[in-house]
CSV table of C-alpha atoms in Angstrom, one decimal:
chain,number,residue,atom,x,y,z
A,143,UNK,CA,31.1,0.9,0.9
A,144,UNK,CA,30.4,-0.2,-2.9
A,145,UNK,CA,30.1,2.8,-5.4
A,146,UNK,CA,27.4,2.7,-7.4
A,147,UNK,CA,30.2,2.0,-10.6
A,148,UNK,CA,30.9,-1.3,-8.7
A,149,UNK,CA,27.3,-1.9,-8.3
A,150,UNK,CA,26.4,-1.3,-12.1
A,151,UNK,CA,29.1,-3.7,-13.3
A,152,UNK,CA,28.5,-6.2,-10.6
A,153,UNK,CA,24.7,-5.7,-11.7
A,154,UNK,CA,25.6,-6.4,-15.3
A,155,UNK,CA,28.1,-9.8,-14.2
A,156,UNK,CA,25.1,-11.1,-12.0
A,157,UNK,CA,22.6,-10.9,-15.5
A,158,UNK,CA,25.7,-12.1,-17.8
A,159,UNK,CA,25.8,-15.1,-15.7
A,160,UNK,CA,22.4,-15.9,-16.5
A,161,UNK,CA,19.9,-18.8,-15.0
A,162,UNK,CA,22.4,-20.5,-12.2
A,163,UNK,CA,21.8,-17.0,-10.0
A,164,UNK,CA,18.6,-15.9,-8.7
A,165,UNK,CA,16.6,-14.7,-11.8
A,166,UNK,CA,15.8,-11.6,-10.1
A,167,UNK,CA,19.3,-10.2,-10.6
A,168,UNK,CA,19.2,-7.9,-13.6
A,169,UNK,CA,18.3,-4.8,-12.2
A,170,UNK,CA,20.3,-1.6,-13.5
A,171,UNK,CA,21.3,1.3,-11.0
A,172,UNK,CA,18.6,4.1,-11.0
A,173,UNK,CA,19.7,7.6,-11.2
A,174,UNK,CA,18.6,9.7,-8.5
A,175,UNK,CA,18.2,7.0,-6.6
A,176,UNK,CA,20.5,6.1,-3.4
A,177,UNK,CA,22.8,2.7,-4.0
A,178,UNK,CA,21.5,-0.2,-2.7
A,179,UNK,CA,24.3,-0.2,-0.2
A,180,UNK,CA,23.3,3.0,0.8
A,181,UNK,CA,20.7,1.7,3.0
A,182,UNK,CA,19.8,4.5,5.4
A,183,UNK,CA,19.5,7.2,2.2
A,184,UNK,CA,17.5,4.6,0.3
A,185,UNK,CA,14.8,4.4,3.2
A,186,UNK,CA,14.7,8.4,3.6
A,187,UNK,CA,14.6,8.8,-0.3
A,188,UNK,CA,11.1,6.5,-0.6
A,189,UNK,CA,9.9,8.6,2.6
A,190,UNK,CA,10.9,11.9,0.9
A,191,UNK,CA,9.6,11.1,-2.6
A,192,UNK,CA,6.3,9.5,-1.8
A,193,UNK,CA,2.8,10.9,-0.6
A,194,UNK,CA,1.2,8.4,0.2
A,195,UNK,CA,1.0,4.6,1.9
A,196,UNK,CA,-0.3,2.4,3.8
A,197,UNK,CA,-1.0,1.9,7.4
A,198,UNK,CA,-1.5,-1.0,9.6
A,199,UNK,CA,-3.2,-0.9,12.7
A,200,UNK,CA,-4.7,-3.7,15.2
A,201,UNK,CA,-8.3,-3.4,14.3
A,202,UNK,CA,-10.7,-2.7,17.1
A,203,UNK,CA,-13.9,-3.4,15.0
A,204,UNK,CA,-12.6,-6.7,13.8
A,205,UNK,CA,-11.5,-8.2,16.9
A,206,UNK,CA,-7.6,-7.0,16.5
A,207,UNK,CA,-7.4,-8.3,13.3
A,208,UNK,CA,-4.7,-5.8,11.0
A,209,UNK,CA,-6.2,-3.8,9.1
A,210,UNK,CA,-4.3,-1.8,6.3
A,211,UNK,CA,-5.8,1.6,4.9
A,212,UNK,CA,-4.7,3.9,2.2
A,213,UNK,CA,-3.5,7.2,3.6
A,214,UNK,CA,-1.9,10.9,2.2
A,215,UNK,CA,1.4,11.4,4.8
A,216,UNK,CA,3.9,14.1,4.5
A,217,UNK,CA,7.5,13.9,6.3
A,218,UNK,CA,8.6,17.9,5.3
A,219,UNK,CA,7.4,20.5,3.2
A,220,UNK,CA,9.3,19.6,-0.5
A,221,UNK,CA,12.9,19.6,-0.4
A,222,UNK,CA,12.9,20.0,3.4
A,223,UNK,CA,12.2,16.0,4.5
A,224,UNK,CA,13.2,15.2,8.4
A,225,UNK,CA,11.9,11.4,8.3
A,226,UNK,CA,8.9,11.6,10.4
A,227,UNK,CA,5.7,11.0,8.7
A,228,UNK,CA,3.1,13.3,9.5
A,229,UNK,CA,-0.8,12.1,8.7
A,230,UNK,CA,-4.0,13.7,8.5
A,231,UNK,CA,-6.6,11.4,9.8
A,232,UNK,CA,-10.5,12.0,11.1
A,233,UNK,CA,-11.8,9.2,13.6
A,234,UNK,CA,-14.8,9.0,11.1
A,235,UNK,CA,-12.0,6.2,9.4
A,236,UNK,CA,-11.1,3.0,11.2
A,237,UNK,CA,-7.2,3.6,11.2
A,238,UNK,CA,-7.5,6.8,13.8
A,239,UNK,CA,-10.0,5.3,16.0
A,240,UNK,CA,-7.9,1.9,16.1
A,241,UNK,CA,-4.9,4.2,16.9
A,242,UNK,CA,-6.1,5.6,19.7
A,243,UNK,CA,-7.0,2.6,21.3
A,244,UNK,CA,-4.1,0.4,20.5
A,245,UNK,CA,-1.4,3.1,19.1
A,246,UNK,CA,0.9,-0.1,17.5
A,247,UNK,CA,1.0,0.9,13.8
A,248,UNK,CA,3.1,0.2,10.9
A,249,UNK,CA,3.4,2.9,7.8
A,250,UNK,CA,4.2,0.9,4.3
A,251,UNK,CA,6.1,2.1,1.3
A,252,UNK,CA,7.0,1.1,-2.2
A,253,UNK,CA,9.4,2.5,-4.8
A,254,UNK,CA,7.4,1.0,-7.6
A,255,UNK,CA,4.4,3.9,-8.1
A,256,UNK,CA,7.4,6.4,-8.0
A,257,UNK,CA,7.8,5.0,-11.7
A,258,UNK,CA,11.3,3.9,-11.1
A,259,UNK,CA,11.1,0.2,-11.0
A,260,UNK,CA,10.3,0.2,-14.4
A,261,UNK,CA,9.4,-3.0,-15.3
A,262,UNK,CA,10.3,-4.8,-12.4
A,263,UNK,CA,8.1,-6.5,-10.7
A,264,UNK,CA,6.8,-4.7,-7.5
A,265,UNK,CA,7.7,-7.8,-5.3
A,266,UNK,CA,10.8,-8.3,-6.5
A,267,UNK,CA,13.4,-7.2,-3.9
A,268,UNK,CA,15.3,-4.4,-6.0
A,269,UNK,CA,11.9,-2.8,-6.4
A,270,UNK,CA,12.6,-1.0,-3.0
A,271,UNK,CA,10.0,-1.8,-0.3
A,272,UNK,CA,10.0,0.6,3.6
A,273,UNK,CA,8.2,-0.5,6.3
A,274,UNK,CA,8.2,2.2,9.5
A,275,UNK,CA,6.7,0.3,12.9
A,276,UNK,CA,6.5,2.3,16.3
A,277,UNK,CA,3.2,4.2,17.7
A,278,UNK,CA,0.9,6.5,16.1
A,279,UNK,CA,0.1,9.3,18.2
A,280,UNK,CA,-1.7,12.6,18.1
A,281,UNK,CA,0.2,15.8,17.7
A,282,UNK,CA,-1.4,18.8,20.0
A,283,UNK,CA,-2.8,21.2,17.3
A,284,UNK,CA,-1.7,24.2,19.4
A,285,UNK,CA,2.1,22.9,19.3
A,286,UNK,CA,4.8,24.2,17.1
A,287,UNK,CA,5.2,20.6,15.7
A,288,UNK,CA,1.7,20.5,14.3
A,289,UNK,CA,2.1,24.0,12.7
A,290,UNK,CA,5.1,22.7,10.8
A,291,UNK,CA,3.2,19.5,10.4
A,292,UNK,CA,0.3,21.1,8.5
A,293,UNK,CA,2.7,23.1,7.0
A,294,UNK,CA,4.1,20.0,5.5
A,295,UNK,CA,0.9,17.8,4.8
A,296,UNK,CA,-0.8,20.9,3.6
A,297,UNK,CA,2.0,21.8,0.4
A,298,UNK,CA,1.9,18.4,-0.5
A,299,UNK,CA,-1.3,17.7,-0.6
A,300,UNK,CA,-3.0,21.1,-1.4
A,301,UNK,CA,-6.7,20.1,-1.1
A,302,UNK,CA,-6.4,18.9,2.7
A,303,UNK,CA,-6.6,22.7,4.2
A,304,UNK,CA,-10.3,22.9,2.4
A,305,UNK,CA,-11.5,19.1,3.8
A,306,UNK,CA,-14.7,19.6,5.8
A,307,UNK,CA,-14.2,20.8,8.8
A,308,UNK,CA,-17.1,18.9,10.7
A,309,UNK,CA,-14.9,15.7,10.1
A,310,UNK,CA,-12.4,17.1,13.1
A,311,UNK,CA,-9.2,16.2,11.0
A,312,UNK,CA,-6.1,15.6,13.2
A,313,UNK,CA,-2.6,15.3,12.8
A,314,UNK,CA,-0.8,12.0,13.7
A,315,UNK,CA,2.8,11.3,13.4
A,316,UNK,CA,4.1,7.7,13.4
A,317,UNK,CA,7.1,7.9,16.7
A,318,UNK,CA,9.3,5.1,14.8
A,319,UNK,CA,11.1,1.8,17.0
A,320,UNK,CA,11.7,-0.8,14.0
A,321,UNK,CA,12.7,0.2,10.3
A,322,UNK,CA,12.3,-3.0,7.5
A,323,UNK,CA,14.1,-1.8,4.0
A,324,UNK,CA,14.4,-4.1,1.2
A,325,UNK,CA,16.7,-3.1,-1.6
A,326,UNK,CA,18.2,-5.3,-2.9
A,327,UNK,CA,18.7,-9.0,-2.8
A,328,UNK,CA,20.1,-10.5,0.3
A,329,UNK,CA,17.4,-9.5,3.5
A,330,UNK,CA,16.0,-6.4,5.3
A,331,UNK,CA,18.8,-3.7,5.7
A,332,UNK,CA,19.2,-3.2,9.6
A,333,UNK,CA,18.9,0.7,9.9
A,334,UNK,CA,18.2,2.1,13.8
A,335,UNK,CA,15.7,4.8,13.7
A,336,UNK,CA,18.5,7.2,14.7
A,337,UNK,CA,20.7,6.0,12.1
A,338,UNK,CA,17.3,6.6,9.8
A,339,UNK,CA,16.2,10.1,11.5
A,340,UNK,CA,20.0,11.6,11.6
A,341,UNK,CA,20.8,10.7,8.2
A,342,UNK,CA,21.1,13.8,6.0
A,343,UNK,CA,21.2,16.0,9.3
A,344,UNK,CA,24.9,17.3,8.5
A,345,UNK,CA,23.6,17.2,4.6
A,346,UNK,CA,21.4,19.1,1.9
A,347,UNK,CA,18.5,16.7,1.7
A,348,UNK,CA,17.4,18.6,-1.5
A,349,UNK,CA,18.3,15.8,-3.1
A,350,UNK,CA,16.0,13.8,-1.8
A,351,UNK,CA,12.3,15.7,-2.4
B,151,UNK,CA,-29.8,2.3,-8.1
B,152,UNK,CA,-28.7,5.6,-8.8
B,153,UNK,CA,-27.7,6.2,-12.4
B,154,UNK,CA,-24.4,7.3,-13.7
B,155,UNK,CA,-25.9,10.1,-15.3
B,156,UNK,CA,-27.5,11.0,-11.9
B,157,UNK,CA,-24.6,10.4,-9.8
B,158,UNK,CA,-22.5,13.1,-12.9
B,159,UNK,CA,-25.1,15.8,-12.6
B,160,UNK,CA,-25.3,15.3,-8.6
B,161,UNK,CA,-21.4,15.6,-8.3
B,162,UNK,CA,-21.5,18.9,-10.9
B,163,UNK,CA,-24.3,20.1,-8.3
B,164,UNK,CA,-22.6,19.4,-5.3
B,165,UNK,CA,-19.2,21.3,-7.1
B,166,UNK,CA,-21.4,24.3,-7.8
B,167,UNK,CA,-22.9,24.6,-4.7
B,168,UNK,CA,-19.7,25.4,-3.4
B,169,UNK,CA,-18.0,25.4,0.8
B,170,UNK,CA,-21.0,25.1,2.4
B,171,UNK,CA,-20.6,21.5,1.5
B,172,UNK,CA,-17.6,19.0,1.9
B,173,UNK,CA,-14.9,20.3,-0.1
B,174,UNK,CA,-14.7,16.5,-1.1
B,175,UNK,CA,-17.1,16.4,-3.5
B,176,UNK,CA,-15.6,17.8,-7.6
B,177,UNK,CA,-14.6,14.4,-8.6
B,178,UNK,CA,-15.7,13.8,-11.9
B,179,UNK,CA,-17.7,10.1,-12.4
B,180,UNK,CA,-14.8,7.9,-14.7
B,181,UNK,CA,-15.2,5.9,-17.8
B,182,UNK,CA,-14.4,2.3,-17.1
B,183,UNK,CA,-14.5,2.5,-13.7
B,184,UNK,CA,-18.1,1.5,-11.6
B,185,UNK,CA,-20.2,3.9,-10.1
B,186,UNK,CA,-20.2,4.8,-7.0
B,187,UNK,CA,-23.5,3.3,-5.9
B,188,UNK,CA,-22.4,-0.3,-7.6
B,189,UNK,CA,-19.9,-0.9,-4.8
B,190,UNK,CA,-19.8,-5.0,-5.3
B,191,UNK,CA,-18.7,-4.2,-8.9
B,192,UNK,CA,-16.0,-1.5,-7.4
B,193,UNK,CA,-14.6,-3.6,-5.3
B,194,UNK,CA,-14.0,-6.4,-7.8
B,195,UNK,CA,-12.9,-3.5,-10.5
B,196,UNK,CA,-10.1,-2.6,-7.9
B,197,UNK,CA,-9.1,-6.1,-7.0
B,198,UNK,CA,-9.2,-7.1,-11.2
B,199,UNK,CA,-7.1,-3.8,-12.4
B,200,UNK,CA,-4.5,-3.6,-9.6
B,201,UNK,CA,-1.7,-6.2,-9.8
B,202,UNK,CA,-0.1,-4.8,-6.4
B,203,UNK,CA,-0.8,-4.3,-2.8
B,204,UNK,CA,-0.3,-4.7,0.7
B,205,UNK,CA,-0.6,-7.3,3.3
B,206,UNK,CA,-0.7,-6.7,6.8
B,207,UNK,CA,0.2,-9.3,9.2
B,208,UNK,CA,0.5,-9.8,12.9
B,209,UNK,CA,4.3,-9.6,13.1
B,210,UNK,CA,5.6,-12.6,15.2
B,211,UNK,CA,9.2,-11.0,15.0
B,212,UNK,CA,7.9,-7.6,16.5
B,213,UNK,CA,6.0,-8.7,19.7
B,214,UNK,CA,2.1,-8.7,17.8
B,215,UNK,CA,2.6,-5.4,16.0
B,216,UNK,CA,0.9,-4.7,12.5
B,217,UNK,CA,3.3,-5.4,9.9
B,218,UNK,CA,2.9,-3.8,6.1
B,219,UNK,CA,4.3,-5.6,3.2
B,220,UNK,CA,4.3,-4.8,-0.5
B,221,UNK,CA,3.0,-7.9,-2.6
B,222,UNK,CA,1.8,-9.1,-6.5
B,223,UNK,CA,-1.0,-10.8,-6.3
B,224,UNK,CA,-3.2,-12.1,-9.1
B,225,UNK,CA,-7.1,-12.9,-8.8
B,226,UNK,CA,-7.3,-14.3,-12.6
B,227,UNK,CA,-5.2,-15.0,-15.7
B,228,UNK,CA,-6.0,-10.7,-17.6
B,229,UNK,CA,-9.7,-10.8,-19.0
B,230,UNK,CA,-11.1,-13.6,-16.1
B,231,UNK,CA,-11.1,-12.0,-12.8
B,232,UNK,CA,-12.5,-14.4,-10.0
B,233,UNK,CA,-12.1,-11.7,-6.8
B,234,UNK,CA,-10.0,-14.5,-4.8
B,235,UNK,CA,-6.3,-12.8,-4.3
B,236,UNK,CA,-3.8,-15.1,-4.7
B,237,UNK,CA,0.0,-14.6,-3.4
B,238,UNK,CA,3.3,-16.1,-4.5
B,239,UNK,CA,5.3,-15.7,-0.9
B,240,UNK,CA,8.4,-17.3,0.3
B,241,UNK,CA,9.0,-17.8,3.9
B,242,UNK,CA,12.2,-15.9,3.6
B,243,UNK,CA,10.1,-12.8,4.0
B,244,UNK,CA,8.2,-12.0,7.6
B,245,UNK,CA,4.4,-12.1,6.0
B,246,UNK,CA,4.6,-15.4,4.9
B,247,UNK,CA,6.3,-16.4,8.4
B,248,UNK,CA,3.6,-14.3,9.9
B,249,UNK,CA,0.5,-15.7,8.2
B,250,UNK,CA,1.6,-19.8,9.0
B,251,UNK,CA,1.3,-18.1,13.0
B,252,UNK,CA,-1.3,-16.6,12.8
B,253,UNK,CA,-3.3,-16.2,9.7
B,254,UNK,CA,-5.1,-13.2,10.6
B,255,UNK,CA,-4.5,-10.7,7.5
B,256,UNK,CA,-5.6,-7.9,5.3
B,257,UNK,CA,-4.9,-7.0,1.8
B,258,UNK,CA,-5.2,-3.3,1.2
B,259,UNK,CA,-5.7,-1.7,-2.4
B,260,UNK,CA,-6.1,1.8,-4.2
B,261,UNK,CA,-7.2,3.3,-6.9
B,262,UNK,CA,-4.4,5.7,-7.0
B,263,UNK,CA,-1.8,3.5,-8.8
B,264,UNK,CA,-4.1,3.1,-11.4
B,265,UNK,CA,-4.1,6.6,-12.4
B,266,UNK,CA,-8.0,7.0,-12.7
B,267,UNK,CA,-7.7,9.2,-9.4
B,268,UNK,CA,-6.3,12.3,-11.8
B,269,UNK,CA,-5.4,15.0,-9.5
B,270,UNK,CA,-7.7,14.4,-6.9
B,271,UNK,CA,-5.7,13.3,-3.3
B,272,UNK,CA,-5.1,9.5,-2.2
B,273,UNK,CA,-6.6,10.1,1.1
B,274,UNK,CA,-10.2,11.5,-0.5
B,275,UNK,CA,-12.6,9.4,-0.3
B,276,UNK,CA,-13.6,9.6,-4.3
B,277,UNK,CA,-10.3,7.9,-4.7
B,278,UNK,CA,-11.7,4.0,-3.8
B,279,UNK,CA,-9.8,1.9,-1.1
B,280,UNK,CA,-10.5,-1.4,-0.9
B,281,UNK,CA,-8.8,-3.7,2.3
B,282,UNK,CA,-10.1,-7.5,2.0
B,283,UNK,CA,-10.1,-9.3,5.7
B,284,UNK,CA,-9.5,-12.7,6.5
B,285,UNK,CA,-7.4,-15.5,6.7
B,286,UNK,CA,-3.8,-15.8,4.8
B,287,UNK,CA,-3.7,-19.8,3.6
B,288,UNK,CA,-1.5,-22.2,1.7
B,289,UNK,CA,-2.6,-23.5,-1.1
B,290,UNK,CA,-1.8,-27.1,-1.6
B,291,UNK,CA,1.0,-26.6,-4.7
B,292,UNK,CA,-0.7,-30.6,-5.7
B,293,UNK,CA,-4.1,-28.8,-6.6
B,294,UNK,CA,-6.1,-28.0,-9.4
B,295,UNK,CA,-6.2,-24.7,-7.9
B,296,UNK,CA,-2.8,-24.5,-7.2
B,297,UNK,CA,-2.5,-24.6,-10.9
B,298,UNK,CA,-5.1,-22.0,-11.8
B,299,UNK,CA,-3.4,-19.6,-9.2
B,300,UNK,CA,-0.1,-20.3,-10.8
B,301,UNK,CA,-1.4,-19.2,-14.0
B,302,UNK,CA,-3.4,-16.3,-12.9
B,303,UNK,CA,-0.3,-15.3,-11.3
B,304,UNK,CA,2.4,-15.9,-14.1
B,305,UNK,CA,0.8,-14.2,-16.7
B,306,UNK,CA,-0.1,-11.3,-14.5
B,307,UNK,CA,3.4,-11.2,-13.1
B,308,UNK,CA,5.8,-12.7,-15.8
B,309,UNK,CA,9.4,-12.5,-14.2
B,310,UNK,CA,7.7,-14.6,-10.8
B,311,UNK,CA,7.9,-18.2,-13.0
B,312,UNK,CA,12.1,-17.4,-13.4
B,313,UNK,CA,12.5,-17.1,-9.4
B,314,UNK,CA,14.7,-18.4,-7.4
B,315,UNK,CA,13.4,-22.3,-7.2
B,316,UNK,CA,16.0,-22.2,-3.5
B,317,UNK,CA,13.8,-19.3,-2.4
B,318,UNK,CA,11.0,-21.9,-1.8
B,319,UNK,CA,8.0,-19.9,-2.9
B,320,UNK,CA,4.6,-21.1,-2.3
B,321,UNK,CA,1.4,-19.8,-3.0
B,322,UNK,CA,-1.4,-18.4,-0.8
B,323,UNK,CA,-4.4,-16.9,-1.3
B,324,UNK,CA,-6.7,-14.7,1.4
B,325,UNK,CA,-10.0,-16.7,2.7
B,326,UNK,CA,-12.3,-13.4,2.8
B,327,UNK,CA,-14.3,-12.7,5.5
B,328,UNK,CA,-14.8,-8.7,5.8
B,329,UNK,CA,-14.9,-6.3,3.0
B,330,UNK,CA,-14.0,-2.5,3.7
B,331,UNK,CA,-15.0,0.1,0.8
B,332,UNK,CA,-14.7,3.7,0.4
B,333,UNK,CA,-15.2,5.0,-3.0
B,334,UNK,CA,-17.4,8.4,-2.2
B,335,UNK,CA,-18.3,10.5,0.3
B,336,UNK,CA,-20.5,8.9,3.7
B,337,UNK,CA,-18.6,6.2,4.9
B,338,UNK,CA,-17.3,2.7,4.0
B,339,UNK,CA,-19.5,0.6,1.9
B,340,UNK,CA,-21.4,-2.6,3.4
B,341,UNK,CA,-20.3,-5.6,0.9
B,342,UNK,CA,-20.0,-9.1,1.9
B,343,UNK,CA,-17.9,-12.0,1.0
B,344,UNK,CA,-20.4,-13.7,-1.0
B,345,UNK,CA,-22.0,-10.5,-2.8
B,346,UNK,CA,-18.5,-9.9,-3.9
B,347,UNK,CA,-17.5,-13.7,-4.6
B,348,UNK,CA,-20.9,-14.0,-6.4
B,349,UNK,CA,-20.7,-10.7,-8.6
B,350,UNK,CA,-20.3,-11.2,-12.6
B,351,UNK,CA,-21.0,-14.8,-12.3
B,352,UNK,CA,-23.9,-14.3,-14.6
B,353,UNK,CA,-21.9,-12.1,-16.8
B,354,UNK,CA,-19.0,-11.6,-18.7
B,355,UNK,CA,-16.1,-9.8,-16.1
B,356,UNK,CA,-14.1,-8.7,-19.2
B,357,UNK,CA,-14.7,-5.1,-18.4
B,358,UNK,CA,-12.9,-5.6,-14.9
B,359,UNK,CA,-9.4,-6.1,-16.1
């Protein structure tokens, strides 16, 4: 495995060397951040630090087109994350009713609103990109999981607990099967969802939320 | 058309009223940015002041799933937005793989990057969303409009003219059919194509971005 010393120096060879290498090499290590080699801690660290994304489900009202909507998530309450995003959804909003007919979703990240891409481009591959693909499914609201759930969603995003009740909020969680990580240059990172949900198990995960 | 001024002392109302309505409704109305009743020009402040998104595709390397991707995009050089999102994709990445399958897409935006939301949650519905439908297409790198996107994108997005030439980018740009707005409480608002093609045509867009 590379330290993140390597990395730095190797970083600062790649932008010495100049034009003949791909002109996206001259970003510097990030503190706080997990080393691009790191690949499993950089995929929980964007899940852990972020609240909020994107999800993509197979559109029922447009003929299974995808169709991407902004959404609040929560994957622990903060500096408890376990991996699993947890939503808060109401079927008055295309993305739950396309769930529960077709539950093939995929939850989108990027490291750029978290500040520390600086001024990288948000495309450019060091700008650190997550996307989660498995089934959406409902959580049963009298279940243990949905009381840690809320418990989750809610400290993260305080004003949920007060959203109108007539809109019959639920909580979702996204069961992941396929993880897609850019981090770096080079192609996705292959991580298994175990390799992603274990991660940190043995671990403080302070560090990460 | 409701005013500004209307729409400011109907969202101080609804605040003072209290719970008995949606807990939704304190967002201040914010300089710079539409009202909520001029959805057209929300949607095409959104597309103009965002430089970032997300494209979702119908992944041909996960069986028909949705797939999420983090983009640029550009829909004008700063000061001329035109609404039209154009993309600067290699096929090295799945959307762009994805989109020459099947071209079925949608290009997701918020308001929350922007930094106009303030406090108020990503998911609530004051805090606009904006996912553009329709069909993900090459444009012919030959074209006049080739070189308009190239420059709306290049000066939006500075570091994309030094990458990789071996990387093979190309540009695409989404061919709009379906427009999906929420930026206030009751639902997504109806826009189409054209009304949001046409809109500032007559006038100078330099307030959009």
């Amino acid at each position: 495995m590379l330290s993140p010393a390597y990395l730095a120096v190797a970083a600062a060879l790649l932008l010495a060397l100049g034009p003949a290498l791909p002109a996206f090499a001259g970003r510097p290590i990030i503190a706080g951040k997990p080393a691009p080699s790191e690949a499993a801690a950089t995929a929980r660290w964007l899940t852990a630090q972020n609240t909020w994304g994107f999800l993509s489900t197979i559109s029922s009202d447009l003929s299974g087109a995808p169709f991407g909507n902004v959404v609040s998530y929560s994957d622990g309450v903060p500096g408890e994350s376990h991996g699993i995003p947890y939503f808060y959804l109401t079927t008055l909003d295309p993305t739950a009713r396309d769930a529960l007919e077709d539950q093939r979703t995929s939850f989108t990240l990027s490291e750029f609103p978290l500040g520390t891409c600086g001024k990288i481009d948000p495309e450019n591959p060091t700008c650190a990109k997550l996307t989660l693909t498995g089934k959406l499914k409902l959580v049963d609201l009298q279940s243990s999981e949905a009381d840690l759930a809320k418990s989750a969603l809610f400290t993260k995003h305080p004003e949920m607990k007060d959203w109108p009740k007539n809109h019959h909020f639920q909580i979702l969680k996204l069961e992941i099967e396929n993880i897609f990580l850019i981090d770096w240059f080079g192609g996705p990172k292959p991580i298994s969802p175990t390799e992603y949900l274990e991660y940190g198990k043995n671990q403080a995960l302070l560090k990460l939320s």
